[in-house]
Short mmCIF file of C-alpha atoms and ligand atoms in Angstrom, two decimals:
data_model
loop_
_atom_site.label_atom_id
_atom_site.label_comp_id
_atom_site.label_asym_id
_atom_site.label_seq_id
_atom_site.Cartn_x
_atom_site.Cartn_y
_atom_site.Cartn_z
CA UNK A 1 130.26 108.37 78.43
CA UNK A 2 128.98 108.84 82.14
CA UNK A 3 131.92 106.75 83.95
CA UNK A 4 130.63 107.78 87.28
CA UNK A 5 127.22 106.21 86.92
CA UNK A 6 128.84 103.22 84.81
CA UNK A 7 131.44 102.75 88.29
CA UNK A 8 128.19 102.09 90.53
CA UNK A 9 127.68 98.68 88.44
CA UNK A 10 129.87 95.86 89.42
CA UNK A 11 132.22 94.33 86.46
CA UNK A 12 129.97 91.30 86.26
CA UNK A 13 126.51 93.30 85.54
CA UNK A 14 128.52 95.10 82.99
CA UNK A 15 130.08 92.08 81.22
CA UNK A 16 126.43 90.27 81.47
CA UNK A 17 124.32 93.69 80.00
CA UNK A 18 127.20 93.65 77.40
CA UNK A 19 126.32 89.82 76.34
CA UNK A 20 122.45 90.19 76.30
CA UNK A 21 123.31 92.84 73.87
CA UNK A 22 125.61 91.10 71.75
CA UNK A 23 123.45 88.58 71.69
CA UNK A 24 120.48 90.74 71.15
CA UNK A 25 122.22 91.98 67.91
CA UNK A 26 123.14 88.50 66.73
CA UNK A 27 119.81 87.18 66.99
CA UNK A 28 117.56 90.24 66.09
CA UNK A 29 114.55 88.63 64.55
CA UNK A 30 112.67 92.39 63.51
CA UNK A 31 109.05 90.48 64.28
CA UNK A 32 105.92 92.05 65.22
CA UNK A 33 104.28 89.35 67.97
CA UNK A 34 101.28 90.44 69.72
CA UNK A 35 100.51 88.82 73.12
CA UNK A 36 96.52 87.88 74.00
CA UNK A 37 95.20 87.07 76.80
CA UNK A 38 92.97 87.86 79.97
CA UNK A 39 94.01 90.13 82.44
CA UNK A 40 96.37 88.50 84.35
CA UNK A 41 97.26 85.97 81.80
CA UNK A 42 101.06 86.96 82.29
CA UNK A 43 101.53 89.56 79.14
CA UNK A 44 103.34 91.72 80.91
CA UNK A 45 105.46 89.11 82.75
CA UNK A 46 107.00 87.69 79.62
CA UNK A 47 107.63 90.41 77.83
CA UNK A 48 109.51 91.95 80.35
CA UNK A 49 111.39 88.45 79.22
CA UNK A 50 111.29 88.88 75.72
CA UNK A 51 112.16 92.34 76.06
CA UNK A 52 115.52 91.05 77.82
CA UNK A 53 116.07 87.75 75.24
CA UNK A 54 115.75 89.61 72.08
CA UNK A 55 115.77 93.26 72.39
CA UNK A 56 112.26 94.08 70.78
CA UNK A 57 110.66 97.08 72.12
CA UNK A 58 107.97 96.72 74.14
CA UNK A 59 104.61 98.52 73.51
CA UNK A 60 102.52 98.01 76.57
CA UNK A 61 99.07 100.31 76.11
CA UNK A 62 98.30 99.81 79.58
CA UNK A 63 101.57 101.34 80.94
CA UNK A 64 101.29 104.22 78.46
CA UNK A 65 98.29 104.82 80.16
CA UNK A 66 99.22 105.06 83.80
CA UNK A 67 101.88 107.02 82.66
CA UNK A 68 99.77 109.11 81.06
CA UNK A 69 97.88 109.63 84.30
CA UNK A 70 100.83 109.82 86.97
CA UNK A 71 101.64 113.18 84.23
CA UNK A 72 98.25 114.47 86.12
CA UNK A 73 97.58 116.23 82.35
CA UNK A 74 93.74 116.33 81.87
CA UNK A 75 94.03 113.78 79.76
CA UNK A 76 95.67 111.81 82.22
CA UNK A 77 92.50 112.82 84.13
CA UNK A 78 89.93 111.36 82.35
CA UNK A 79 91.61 108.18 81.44
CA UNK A 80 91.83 107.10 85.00
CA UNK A 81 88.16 107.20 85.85
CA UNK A 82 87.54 104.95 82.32
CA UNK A 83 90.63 102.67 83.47
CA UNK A 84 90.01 102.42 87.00
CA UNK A 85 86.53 100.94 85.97
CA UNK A 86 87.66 98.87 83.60
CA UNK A 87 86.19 99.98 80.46
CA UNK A 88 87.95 100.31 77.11
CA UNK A 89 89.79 103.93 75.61
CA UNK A 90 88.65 104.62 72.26
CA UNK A 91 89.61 103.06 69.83
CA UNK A 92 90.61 106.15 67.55
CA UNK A 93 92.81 107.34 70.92
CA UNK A 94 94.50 104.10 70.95
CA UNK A 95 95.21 103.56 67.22
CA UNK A 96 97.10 107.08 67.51
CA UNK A 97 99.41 106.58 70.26
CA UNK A 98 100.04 102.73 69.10
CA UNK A 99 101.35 104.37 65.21
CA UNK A 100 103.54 106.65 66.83
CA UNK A 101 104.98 104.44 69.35
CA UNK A 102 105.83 101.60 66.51
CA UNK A 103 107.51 104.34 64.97
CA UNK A 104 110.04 104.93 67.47
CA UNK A 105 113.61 103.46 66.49
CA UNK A 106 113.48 101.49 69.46
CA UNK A 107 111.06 98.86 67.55
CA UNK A 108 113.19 98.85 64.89
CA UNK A 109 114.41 95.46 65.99
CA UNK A 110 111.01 94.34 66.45
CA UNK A 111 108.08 94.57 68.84
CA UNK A 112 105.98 93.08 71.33
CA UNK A 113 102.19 94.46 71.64
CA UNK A 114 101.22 93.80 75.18
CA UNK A 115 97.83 95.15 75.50
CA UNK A 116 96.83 96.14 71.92
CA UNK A 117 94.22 95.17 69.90
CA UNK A 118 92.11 94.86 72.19
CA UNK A 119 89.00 94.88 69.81
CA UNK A 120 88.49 94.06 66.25
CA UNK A 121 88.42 97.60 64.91
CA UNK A 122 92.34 98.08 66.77
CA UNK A 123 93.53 94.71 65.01
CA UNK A 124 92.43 95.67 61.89
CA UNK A 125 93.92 99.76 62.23
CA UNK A 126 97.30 98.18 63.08
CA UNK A 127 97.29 95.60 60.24
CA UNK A 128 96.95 99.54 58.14
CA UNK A 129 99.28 101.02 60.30
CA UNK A 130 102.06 98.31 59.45
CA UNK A 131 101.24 97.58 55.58
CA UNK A 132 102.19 101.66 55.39
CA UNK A 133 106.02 100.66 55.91
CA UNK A 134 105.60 97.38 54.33
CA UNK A 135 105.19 94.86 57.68
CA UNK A 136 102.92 93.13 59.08
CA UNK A 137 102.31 90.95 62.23
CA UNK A 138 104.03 88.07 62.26
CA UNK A 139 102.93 86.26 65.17
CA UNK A 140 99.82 86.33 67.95
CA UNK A 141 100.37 84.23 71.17
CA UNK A 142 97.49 83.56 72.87
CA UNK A 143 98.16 82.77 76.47
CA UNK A 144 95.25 80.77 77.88
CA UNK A 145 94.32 80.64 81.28
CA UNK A 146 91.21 79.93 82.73
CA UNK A 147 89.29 83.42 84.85
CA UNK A 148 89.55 81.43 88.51
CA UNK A 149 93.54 81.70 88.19
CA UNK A 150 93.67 84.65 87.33
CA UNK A 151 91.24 86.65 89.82
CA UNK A 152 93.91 85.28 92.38
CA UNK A 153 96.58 86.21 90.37
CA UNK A 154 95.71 90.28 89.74
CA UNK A 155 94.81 90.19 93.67
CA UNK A 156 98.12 89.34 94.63
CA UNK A 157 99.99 91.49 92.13
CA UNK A 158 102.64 93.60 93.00
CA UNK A 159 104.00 96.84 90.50
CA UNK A 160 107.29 98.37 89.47
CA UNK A 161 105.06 101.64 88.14
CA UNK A 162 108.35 102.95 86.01
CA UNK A 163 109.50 99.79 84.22
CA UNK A 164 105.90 97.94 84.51
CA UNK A 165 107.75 94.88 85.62
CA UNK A 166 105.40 92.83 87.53
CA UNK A 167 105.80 90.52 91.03
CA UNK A 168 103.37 88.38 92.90
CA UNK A 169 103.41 87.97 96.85
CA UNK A 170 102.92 84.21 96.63
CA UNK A 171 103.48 83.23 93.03
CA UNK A 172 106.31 85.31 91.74
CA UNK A 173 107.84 87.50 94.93
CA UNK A 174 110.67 90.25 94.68
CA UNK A 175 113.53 89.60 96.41
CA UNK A 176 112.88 92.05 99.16
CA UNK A 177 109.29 92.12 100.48
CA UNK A 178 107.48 95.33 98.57
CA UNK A 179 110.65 96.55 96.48
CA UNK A 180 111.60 96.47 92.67
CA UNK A 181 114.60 94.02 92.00
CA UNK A 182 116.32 96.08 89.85
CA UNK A 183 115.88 99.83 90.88
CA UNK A 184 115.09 99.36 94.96
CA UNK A 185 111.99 101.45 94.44
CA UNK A 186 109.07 100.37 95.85
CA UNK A 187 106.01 98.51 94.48
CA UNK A 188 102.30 99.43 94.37
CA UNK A 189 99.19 97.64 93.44
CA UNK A 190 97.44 98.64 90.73
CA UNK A 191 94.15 100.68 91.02
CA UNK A 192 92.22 98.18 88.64
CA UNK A 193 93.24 95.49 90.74
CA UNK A 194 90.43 95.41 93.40
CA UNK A 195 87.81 92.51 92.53
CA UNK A 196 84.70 94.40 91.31
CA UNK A 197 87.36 95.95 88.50
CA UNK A 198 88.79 93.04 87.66
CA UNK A 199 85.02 91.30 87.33
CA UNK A 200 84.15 93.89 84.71
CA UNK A 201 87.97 93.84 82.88
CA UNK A 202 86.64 90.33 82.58
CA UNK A 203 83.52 90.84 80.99
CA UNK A 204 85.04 93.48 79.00
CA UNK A 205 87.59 91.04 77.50
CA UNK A 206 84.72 87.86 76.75
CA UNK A 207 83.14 90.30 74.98
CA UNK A 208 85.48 92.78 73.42
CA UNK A 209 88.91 91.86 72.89
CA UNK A 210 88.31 87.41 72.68
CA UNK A 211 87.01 87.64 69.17
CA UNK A 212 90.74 88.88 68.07
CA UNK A 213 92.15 85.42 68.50
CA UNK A 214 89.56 84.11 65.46
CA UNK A 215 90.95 86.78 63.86
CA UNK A 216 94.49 86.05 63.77
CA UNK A 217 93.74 82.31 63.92
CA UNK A 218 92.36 82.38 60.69
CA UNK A 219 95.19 84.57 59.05
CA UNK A 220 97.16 81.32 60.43
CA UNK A 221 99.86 83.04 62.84
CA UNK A 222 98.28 82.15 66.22
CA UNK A 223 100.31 80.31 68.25
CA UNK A 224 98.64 79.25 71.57
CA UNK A 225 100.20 78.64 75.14
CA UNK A 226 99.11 76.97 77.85
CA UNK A 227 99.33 79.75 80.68
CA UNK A 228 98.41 78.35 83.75
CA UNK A 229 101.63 76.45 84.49
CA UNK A 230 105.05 78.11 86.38
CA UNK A 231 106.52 81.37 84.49
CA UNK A 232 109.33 79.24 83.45
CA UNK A 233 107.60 76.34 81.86
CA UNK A 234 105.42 79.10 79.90
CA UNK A 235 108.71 81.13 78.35
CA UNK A 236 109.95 77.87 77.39
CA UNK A 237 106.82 77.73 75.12
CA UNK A 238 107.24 81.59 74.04
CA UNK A 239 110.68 81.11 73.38
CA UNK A 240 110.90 78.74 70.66
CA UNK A 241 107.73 80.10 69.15
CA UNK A 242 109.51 83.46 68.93
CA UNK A 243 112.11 81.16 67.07
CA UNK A 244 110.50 79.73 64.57
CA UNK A 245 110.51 81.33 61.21
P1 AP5 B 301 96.56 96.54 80.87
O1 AP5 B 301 97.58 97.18 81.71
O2 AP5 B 301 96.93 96.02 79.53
O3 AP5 B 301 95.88 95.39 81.75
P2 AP5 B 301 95.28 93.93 81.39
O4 AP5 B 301 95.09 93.50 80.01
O5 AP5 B 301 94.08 93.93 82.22
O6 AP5 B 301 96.39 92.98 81.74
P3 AP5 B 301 97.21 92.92 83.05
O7 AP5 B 301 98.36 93.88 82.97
O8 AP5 B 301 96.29 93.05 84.21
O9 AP5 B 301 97.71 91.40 83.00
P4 AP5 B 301 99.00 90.72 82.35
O10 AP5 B 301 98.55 89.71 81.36
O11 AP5 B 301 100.01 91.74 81.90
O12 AP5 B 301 99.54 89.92 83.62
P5 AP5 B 301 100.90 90.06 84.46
O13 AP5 B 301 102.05 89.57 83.67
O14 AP5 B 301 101.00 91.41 85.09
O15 AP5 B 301 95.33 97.56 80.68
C1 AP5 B 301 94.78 98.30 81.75
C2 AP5 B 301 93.66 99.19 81.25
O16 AP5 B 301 94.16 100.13 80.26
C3 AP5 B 301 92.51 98.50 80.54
O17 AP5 B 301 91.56 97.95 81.46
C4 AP5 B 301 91.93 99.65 79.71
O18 AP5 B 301 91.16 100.52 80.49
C5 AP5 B 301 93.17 100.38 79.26
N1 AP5 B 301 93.72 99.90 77.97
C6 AP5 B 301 94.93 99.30 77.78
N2 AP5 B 301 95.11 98.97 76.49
C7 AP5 B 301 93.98 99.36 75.84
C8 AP5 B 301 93.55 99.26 74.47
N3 AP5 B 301 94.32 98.66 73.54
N4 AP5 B 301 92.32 99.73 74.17
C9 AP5 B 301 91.54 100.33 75.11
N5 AP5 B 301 91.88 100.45 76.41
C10 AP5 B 301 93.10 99.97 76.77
O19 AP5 B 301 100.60 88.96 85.59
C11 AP5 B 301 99.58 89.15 86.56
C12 AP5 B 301 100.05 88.63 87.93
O20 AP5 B 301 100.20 87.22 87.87
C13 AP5 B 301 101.42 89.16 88.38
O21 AP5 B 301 101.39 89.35 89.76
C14 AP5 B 301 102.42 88.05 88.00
O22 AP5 B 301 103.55 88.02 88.86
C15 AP5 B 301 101.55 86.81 88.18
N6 AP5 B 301 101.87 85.75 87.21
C16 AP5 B 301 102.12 85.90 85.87
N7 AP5 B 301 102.33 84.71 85.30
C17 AP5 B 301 102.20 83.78 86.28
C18 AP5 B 301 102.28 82.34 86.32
N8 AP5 B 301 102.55 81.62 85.21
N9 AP5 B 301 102.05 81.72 87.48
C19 AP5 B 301 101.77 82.43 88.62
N10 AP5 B 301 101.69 83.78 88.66
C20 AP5 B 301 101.89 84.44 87.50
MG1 MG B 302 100.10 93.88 81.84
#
């Protein structure tokens, strides 16, 4: 045990981190939930929450990517000129990384797909990928929100580019102007985030990724939020949907 980096955290952060994880274990629920929704519907928001509340790992394709990128690997390379215009990876690329991530034991107490399927062929790969060990998903929450709200919301977004954990200047501010919460480290926008990027993302989504939520509507596990009101009021929602058997 590292006792010098554990005597940098104050008694109280200890005793809290200790709860959430008691609690974590007492309440593991081992679901698969997938989160859909526009860009800038507030995925990544609450399943940073999630993440916290029950201890599900937290597959977010879009933060793979970057990360992916910031490597500088030429790979990396030519995923940023596809992302930074807003078009879709491959499918075949993104069924890979997405069946090696699930298998990490870190999803072992469940998972939360931020970000993938994003079109029909991805949905039905992962339904594969899961029957192989015998699960399935058990959930899709589709967080609706209309495109106005949410070209003002990606403008003013602010990023934690380690953790992914997301801020807004007006709607959802860090505690100090331009820095992380958690780590002090400062915050960035996002490439994709300038308008003409997030207009195509857009179109990209009507046409690519919307028909998913037919597609888990009619297996009858869509659950669907209303994702235009405050954070809080929405993870209310997710919360006891996450809940329910
Ligand atoms: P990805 O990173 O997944 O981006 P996205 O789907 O465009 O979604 P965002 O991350 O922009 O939005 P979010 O819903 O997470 O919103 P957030 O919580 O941050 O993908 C990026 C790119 O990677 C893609 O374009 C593609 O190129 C590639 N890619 C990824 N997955 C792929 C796949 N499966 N297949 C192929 N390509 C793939 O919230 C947004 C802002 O709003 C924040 O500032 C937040 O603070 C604020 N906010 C959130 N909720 C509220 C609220 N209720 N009220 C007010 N403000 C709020
Ligand atoms: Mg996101």
């Amino acid at each position: 045990m590292d006792t010098q980096a554990y005597s940098k955290i104050s008694n109280a952060a200890l005793i809290q981190e200790l709860y959430r994880r008691y609690r974590c274990q007492e309440e593991a629920l081992r679901k698969r939930i997938v989160l859909l929704g526009m860009p800038g519907a507030g995925k990544g928001t609450h399943s940073a929450k999630m993440l916290a509340r029950f201890c599900m790992c937290h597959l977010s394709t879009g933060d793979l990517l970057r990360e992916e990128v910031r490597s500088g690997s030429e790979f990396g390379k030519k995923l940023k000129g596809i992302m930074e215009r807003g078009e879709l990876i491959e499918d075949e690329v993104m069924c890979n990384l997405i069946k090696q991530q699930l298998a990490k034991p870190a999803c072992a107490n469940g998972a939360i797909l931020d970000g993938f399927p994003r079109t029909i062929p991805q949905a039905e790969k992962l339904d594969q990928i899961l029957k192989q060990s015998g699960q399935s998903i058990d959930q899709a929450i589709f967080m609706n929100v209309r495109e106005q709200v949410v070209v003002d919301r990606l403008g003013g977004r602010w990023t934690h580019l380690n953790s992914g954990r997301t801020y807004h200047y007006k709607f959802n501010p860090p505690k100090v102007h331009g820095v992380d919460d958690i780590t002090g480290e400062p915050l960035v926008q996002r490439e994709d985030d300038k308008e003409a990027t997030i207009r195509n993302r857009l179109n990209v989504y009507q046409n690519k990724t919307s028909p998913i939520i037919d597609y888990y509507r009619k297996k009858g596990i869509l659950f669907e939020v209303n994702a235009e009101r405050p954070v809080n009021d929405i993870w209310k929602d997710i919360k006891s949907i996450v809940k329910t058997k």
